[in-house]
Coordinates of C-alpha atoms and ligand atoms in Angstrom, one line a residue:
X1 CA 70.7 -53.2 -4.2
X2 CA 71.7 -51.8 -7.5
X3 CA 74.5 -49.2 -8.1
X4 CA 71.7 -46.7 -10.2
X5 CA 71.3 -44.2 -7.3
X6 CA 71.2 -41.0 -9.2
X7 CA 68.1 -39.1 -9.9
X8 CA 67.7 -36.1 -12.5
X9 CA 65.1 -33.8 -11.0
X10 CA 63.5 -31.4 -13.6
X11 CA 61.1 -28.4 -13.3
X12 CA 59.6 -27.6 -16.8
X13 CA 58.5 -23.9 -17.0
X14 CA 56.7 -23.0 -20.2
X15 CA 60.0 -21.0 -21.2
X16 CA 62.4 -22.6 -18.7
X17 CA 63.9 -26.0 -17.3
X18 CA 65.9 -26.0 -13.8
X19 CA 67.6 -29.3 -13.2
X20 CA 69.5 -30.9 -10.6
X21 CA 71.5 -34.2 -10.6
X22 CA 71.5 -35.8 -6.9
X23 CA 73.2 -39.0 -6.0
X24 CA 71.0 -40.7 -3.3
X25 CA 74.1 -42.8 -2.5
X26 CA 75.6 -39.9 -1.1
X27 CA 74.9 -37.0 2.1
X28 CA 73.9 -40.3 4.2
X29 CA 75.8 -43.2 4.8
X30 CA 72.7 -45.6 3.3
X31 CA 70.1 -44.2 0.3
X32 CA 67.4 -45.7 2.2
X33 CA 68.1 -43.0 5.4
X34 CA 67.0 -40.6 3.3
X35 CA 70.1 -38.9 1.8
X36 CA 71.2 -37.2 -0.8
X37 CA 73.8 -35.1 -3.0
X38 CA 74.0 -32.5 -5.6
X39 CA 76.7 -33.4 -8.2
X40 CA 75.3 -30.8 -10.4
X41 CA 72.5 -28.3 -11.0
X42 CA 71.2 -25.4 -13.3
X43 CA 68.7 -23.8 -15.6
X44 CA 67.8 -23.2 -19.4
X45 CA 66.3 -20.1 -19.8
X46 CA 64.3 -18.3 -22.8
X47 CA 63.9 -21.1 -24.3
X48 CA 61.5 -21.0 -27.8
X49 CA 62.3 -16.7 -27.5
X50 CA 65.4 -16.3 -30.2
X51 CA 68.7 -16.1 -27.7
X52 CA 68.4 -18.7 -24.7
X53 CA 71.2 -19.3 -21.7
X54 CA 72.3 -22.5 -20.4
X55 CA 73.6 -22.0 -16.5
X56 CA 75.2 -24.9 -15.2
X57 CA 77.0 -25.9 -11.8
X58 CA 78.8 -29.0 -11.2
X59 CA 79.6 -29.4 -7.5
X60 CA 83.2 -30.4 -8.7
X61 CA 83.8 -27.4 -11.1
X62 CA 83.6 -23.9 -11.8
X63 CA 80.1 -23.0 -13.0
X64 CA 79.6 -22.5 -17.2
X65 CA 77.4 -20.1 -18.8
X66 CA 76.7 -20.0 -22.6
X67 CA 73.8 -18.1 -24.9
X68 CA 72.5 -19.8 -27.7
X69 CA 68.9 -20.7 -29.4
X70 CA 66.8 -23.5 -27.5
X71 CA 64.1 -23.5 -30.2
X72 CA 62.2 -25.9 -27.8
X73 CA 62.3 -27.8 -24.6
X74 CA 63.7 -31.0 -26.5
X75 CA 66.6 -28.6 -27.7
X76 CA 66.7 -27.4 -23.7
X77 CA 66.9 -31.1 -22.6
X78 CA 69.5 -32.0 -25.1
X79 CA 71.5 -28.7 -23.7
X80 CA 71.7 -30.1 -20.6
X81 CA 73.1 -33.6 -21.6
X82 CA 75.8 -32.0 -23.2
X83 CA 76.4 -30.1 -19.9
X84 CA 76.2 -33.4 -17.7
X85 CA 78.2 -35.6 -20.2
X86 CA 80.9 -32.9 -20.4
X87 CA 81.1 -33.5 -16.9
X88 CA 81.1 -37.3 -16.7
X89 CA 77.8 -37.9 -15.5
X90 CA 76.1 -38.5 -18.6
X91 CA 72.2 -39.2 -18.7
X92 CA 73.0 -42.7 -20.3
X93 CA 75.1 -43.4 -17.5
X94 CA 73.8 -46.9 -15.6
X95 CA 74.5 -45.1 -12.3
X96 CA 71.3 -42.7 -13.5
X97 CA 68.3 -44.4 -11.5
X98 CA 65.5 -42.3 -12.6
X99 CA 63.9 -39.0 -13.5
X100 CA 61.6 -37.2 -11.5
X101 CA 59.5 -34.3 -12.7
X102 CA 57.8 -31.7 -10.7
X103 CA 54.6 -31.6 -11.6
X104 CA 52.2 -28.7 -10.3
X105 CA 48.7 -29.7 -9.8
X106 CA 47.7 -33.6 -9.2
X107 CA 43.9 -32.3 -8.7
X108 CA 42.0 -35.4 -6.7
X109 CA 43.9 -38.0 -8.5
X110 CA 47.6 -38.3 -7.8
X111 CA 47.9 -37.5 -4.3
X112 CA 51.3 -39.2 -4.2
X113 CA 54.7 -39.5 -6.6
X114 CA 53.5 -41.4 -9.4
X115 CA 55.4 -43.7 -11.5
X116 CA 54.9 -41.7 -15.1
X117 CA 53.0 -44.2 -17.8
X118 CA 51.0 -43.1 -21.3
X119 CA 47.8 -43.1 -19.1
X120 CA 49.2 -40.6 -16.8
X121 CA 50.2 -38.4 -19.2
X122 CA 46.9 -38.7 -20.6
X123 CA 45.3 -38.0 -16.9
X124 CA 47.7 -35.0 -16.3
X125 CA 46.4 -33.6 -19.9
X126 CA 42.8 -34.1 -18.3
X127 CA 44.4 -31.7 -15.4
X128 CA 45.3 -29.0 -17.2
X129 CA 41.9 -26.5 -17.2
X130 CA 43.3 -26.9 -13.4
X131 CA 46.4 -25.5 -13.6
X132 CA 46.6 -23.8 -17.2
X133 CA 50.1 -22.2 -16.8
X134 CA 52.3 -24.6 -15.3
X135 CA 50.8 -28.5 -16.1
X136 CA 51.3 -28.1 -19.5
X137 CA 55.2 -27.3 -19.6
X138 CA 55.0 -30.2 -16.7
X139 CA 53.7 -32.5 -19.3
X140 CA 56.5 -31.4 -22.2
X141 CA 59.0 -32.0 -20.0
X142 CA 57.9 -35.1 -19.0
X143 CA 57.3 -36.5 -22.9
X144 CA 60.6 -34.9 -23.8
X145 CA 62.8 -36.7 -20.9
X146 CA 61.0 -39.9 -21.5
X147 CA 61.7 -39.6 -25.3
X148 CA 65.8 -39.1 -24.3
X149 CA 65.2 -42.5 -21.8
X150 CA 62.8 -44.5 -22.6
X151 CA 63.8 -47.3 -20.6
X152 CA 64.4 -45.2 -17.7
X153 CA 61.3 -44.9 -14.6
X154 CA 60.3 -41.2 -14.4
X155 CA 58.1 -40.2 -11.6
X156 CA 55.6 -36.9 -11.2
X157 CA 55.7 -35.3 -7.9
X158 CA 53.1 -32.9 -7.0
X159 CA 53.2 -29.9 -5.5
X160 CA 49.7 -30.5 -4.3
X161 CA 50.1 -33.9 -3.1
X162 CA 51.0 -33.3 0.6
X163 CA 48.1 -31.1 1.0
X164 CA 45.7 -34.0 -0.3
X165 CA 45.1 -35.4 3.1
X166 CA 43.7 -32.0 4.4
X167 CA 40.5 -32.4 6.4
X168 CA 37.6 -31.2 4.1
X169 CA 36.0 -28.9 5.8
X170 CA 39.4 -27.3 5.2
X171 CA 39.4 -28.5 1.4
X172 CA 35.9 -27.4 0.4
X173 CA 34.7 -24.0 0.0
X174 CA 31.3 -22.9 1.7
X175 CA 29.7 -22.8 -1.9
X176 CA 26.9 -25.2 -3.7
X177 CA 28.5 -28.5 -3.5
X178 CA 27.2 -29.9 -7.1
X179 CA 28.7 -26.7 -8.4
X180 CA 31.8 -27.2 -6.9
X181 CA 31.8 -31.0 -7.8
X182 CA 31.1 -30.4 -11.2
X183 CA 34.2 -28.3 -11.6
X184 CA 36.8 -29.6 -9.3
X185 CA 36.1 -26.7 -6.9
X186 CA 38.1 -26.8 -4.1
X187 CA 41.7 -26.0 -2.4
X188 CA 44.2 -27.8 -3.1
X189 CA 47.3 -26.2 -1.7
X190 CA 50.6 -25.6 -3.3
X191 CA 54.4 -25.6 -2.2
X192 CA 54.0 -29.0 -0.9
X193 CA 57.0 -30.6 -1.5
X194 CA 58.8 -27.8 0.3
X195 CA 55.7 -27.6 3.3
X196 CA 56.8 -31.7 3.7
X197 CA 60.4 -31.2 3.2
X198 CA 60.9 -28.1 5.8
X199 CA 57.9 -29.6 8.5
X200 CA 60.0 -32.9 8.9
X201 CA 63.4 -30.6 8.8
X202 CA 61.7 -28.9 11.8
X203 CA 61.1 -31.9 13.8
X204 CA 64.4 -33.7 13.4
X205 CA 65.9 -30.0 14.3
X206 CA 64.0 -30.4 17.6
X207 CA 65.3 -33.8 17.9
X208 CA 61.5 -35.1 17.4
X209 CA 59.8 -37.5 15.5
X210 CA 57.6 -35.7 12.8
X211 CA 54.6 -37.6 14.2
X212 CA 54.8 -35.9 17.6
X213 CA 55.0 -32.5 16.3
X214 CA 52.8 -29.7 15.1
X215 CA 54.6 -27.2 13.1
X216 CA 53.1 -23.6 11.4
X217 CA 55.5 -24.0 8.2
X218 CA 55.6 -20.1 6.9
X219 CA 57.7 -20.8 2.9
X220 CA 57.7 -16.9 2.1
X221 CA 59.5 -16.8 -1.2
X222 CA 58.1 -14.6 -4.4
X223 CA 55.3 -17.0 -4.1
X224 CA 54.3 -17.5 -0.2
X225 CA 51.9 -20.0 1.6
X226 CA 51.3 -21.3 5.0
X227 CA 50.7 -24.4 6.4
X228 CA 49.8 -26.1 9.5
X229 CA 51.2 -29.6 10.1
X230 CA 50.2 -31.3 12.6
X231 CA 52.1 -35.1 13.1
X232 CA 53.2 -35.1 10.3
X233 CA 50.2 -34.0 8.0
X234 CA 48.7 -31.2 6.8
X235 CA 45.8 -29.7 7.9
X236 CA 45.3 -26.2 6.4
X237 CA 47.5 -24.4 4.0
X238 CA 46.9 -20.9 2.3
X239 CA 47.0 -21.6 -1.5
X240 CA 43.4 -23.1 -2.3
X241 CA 42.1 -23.7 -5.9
X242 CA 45.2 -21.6 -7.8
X243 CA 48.1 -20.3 -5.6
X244 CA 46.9 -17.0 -5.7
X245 CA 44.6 -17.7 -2.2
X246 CA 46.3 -16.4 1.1
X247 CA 49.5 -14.5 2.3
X248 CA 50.6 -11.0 0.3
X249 CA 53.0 -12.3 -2.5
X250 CA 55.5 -10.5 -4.4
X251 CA 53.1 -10.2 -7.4
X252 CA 49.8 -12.0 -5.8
X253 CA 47.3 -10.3 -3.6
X254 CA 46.5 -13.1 -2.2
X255 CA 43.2 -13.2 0.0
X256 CA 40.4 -10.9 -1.3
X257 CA 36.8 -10.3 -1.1
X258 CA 35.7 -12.5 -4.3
X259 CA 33.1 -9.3 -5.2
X260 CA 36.2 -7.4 -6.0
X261 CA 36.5 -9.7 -9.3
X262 CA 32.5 -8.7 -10.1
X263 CA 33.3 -5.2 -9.2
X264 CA 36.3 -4.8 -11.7
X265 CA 34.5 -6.2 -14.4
X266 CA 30.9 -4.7 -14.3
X267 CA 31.8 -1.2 -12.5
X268 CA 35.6 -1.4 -14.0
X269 CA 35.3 -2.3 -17.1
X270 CA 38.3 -4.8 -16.9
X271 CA 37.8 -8.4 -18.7
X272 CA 38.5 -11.7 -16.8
X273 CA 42.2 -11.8 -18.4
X274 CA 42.9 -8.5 -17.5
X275 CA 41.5 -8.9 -13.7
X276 CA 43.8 -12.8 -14.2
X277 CA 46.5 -10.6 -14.8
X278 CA 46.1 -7.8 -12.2
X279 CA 45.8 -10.4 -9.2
X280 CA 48.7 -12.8 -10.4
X281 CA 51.0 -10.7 -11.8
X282 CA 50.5 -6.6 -11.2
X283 CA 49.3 -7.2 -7.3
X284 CA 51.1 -7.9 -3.6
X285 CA 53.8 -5.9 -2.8
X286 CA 54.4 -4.9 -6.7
X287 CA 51.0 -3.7 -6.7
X288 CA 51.2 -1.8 -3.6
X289 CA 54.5 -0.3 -3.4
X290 CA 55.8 -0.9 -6.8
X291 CA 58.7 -3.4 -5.7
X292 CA 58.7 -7.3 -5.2
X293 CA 62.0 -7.8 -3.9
X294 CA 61.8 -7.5 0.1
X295 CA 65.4 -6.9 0.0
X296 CA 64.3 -3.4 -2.0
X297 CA 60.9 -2.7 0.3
X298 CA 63.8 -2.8 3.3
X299 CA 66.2 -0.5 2.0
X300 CA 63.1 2.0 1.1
X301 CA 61.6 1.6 4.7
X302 CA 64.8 2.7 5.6
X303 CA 64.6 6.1 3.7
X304 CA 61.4 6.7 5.5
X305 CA 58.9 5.6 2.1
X306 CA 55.7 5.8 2.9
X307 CA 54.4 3.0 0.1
X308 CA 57.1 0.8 0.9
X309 CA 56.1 0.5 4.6
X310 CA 52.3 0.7 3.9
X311 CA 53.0 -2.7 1.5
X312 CA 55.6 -4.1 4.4
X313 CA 52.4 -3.5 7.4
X314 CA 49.9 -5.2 5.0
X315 CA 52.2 -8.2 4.1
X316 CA 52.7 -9.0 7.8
X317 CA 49.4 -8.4 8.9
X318 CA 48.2 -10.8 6.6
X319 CA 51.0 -13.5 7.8
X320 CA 49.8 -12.8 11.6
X321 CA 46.3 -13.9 10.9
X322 CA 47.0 -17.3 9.7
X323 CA 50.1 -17.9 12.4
X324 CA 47.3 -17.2 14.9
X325 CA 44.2 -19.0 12.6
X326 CA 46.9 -22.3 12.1
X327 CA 47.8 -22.1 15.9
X328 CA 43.7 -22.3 16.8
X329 CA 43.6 -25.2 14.2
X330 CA 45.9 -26.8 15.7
X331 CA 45.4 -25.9 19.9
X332 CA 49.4 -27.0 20.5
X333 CA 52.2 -25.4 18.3
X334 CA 55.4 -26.8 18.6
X335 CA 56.9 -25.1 16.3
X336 CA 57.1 -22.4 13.6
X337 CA 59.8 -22.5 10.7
X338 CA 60.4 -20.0 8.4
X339 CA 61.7 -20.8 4.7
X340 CA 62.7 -19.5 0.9
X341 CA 63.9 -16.2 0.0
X342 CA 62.0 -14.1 2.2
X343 CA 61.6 -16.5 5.4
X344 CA 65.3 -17.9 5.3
X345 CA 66.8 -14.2 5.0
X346 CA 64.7 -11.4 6.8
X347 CA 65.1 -11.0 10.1
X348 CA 63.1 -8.2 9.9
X349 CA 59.9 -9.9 8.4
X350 CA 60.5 -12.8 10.8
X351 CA 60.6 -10.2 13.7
X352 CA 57.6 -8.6 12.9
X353 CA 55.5 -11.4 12.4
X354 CA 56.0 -12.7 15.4
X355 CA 56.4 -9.3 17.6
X356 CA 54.2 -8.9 20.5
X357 CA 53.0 -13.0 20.3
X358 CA 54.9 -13.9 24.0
X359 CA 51.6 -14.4 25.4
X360 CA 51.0 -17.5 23.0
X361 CA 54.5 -18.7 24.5
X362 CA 56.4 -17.5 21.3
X363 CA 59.4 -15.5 21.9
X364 CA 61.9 -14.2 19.4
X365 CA 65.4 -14.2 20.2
X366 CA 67.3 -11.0 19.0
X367 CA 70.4 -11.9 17.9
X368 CA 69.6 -15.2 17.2
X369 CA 67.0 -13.5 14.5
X370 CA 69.9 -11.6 13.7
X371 CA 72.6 -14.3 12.6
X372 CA 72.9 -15.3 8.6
X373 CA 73.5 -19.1 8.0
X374 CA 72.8 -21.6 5.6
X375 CA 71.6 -24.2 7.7
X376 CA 68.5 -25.0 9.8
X377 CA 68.7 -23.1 12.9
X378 CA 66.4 -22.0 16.2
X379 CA 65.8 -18.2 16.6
X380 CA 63.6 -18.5 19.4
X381 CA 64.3 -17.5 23.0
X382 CA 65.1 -20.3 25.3
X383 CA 62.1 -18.9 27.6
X384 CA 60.0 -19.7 24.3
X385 CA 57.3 -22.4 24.8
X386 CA 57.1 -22.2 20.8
X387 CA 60.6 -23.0 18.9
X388 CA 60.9 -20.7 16.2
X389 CA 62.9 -22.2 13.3
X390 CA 64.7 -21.0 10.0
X391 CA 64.9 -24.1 7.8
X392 CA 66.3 -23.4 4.1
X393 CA 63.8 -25.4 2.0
X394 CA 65.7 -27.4 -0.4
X395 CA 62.4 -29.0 -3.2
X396 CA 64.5 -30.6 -5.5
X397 CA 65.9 -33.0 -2.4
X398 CA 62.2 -33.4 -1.3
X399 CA 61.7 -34.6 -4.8
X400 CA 64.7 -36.7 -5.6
X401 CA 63.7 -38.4 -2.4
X402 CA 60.7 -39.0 -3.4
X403 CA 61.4 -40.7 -7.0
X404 CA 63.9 -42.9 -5.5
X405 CA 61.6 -44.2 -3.0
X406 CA 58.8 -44.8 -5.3
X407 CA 61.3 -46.8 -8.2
X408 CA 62.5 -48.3 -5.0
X409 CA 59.8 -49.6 -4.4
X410 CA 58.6 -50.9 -7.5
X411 CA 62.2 -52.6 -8.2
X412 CA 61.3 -54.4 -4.2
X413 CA 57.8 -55.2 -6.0
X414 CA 59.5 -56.7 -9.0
X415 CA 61.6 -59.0 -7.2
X416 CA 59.4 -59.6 -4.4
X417 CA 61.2 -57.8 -1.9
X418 CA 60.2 -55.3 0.5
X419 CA 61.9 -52.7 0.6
X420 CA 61.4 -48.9 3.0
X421 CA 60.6 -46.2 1.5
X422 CA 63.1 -42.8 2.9
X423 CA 60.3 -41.6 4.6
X424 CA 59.4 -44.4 6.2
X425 CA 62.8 -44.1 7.8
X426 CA 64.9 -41.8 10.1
X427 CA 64.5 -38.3 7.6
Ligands
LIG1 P1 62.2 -17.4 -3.6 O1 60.9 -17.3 -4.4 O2 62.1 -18.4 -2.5 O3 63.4 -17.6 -4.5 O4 62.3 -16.0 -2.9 C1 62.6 -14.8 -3.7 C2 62.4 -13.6 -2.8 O5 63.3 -13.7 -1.7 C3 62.9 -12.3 -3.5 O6 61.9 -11.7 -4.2 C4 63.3 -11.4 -2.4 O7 62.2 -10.6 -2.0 C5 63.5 -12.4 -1.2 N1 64.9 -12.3 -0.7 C6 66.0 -12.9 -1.1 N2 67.1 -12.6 -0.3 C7 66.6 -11.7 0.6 C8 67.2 -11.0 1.7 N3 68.5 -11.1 2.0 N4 66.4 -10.2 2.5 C9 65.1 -10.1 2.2 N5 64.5 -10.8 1.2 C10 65.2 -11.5 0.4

């Protein structure tokens, strides 16, 4: 096997790039177990908007900040060479096995990582009416890596991809099927790299193998979705067409009565941008209480605010009707795990979510809720026939994973061997 067992993992915003270099070689005593360790991560920010920042964290130093103009994401990209090369671990370095991109929406087509050619870009170009905000900074930051390293494999992992196996009658909406046909109408799910990444967590935290399991994966971050996973595969998740479908977000209202787009426009007066705009950005617990951050909406309950608990009830309510939809879809729940900002830090959300649910054999416990860590833990009672989890989602992992399983296997392909992908393995 060769010594290249680093992957660069990047996630192109239109005005942003976070990146993470992971050694595979590392966190595991073989690659092929699925391992894994961060020698350095960080972000460009404001990048094409006059003064940009560079934050970067090597695992062996002290972090480094500096301001200056990233006119565009080339600039960004060169930015963070300088940053890796300044700490030995230079993106020309042989040790550097390949670059893998998040990439947002795979529509019907790429329902796995993809080893990044000219015809995929072109086909993710063909994507973009799907996902108009994020493929298209995907795409630049896939032309602009593979213009720093030609030579180098980069792969595209989707965030829709685990959710491609979903049954369809949970895919399709109840709508004219040639309509929908005609215009890629369906759900497609989102998060999935983190819905893959925490649901196997979950199992191997119950000592299980992911195929015996059925786990309700809650990721509540500013963004928030739910899935049901059942052996391994999903089955339902919240996001459908756009990630705006489901759970209360920070800025998303989530689930609504489609009319309420007609309404707005004919008896409201607002355009389709402006309506755009109100759901994605100006709804969810901004919209309702004029705060996003649950850490604010807590403190605010506390002071007996009236808004603040109103958009606290409605978030939860909505997360209680798809634990109990997902457990129905699935008849046997093994688990629950909650993840990101929201779902790895409040107890309180976690708490109320599942308050009151003992007769469906899920019991909290208290102080177990109650107890800050970093890493994957149980919270549920030991009377609980349901394990409740908290499992930090770590994406970028997922994703490293993922590319080094997939140039893995194409180096096996190339010289005939066979060779087991990570997930194919004890992860
Ligand atoms: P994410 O999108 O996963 O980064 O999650 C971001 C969100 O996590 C923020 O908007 C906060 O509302 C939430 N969050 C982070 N820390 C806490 C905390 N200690 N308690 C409650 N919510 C938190």
């Amino acid at each position: 096997m060769s010594d290249a067992t680093r992957v660069l993992v990047l996630n192109s915003g239109s005005s942003s790039v976070k990146y993470q270099l992971i050694d595979m070689a590392w966190g595991s005593p073989r690659p092929e177990a699925g391992g894994g360790a961060r020698l350095a991560s960080g972000i460009v920010e404001r990048i094409g908007e006059g003064q940009g920042r560079i934050k970067h964290e090597p695992a062996r130093h002290a972090p480094r900040e500096r301001y200056e103009s990233f006119p565009d994401h080339a600039g960004a990209l060169a930015a963070v060479a300088d940053e890796l090369a300044a700490d030995g671990l230079g993106l020309d370095s042989p040790r550097l096995a390949a670059i893998g991109h998040r990439t947002v929406h795979g529509g019907t087509r790429f329902t796995e990582p993809t080893l990044i050619t000219d015809e995929v870009v072109e086909e993710l170009r063909e994507l973009i009416p799907l996902a108009p905000l994020h493929n298209p900074a995907n795409i630049t930051g896939i032309e602009v890596a593979r213009k720093l390293r030609p030579d180098l494999p980069q792969v595209a992992v989707f965030d829709t991809a685990f959710h491609a196996g979903m049954p369809e009658y949970a895919a399709r909406y109840a709508i004219d099927r040639a309509v929908a046909d005609a215009h890629q109408v369906r759900r497609y799910g989102f998060h999935g790299t983190s819905h893959q990444y925490v649901s196997r967590r979950t199992a191997q935290l119950l000592g299980k193998d992911p195929e015996a399991v059925n786990v309700i994966v809650l990721h509540l971050g500013n963004g928030a979705s739910a899935s049901a996973v059942a052996g391994g595969r999903c089955v339902d998740t919240s996001m459908g067409l756009t990630p705006l479908e489901g759970l209360v977000m920070g800025t998303r209202s989530g689930d609504l009565d489609p009319a309420v787009v007609f309404h707005l426009h004919r008896v409201g007066g607002m355009s389709i941008d402006e309506i755009d705009t109100l759901l994605n950005r100006r709804s969810g617990l901004l919209g309702l209480c004029g705060d996003n951050d649950m850490r604010e909406i807590g403190r605010r309950m506390a002071e007996g605010d009236d808004a603040a608990r109103l958009a606290f009830d409605i978030y939860i309510h909505r997360l209680r009707k798809y634990i109990g939809g997902y457990y129905a879809v699935m008849g046997r729940v093994d688990a629950i795990a909650f993840t990101a900002g929201v779902g790895e830090n409040s107890a309180a959300v976690r708490e109320a979510a599942l308050a009151g649910m003992e007769p469906l054999g899920i019991e909290l416990d208290s102080v177990r809720n109650a107890v800050r860590g970093s890493s994957p833990r149980l919270i549920s009672s030991d009377a609980s026939r349901v394990q409740v989890a908290v499992v930090p989602t770590d994406e970028e992992l997922e994703i490293a994973q993922q590319t080094f399983s997939v140039v893995r296997r194409s180096e096996g392909v190339m010289h005939g061997k066979t060779w087991n992908a990570p997930n194919e393995l004890e992860r």
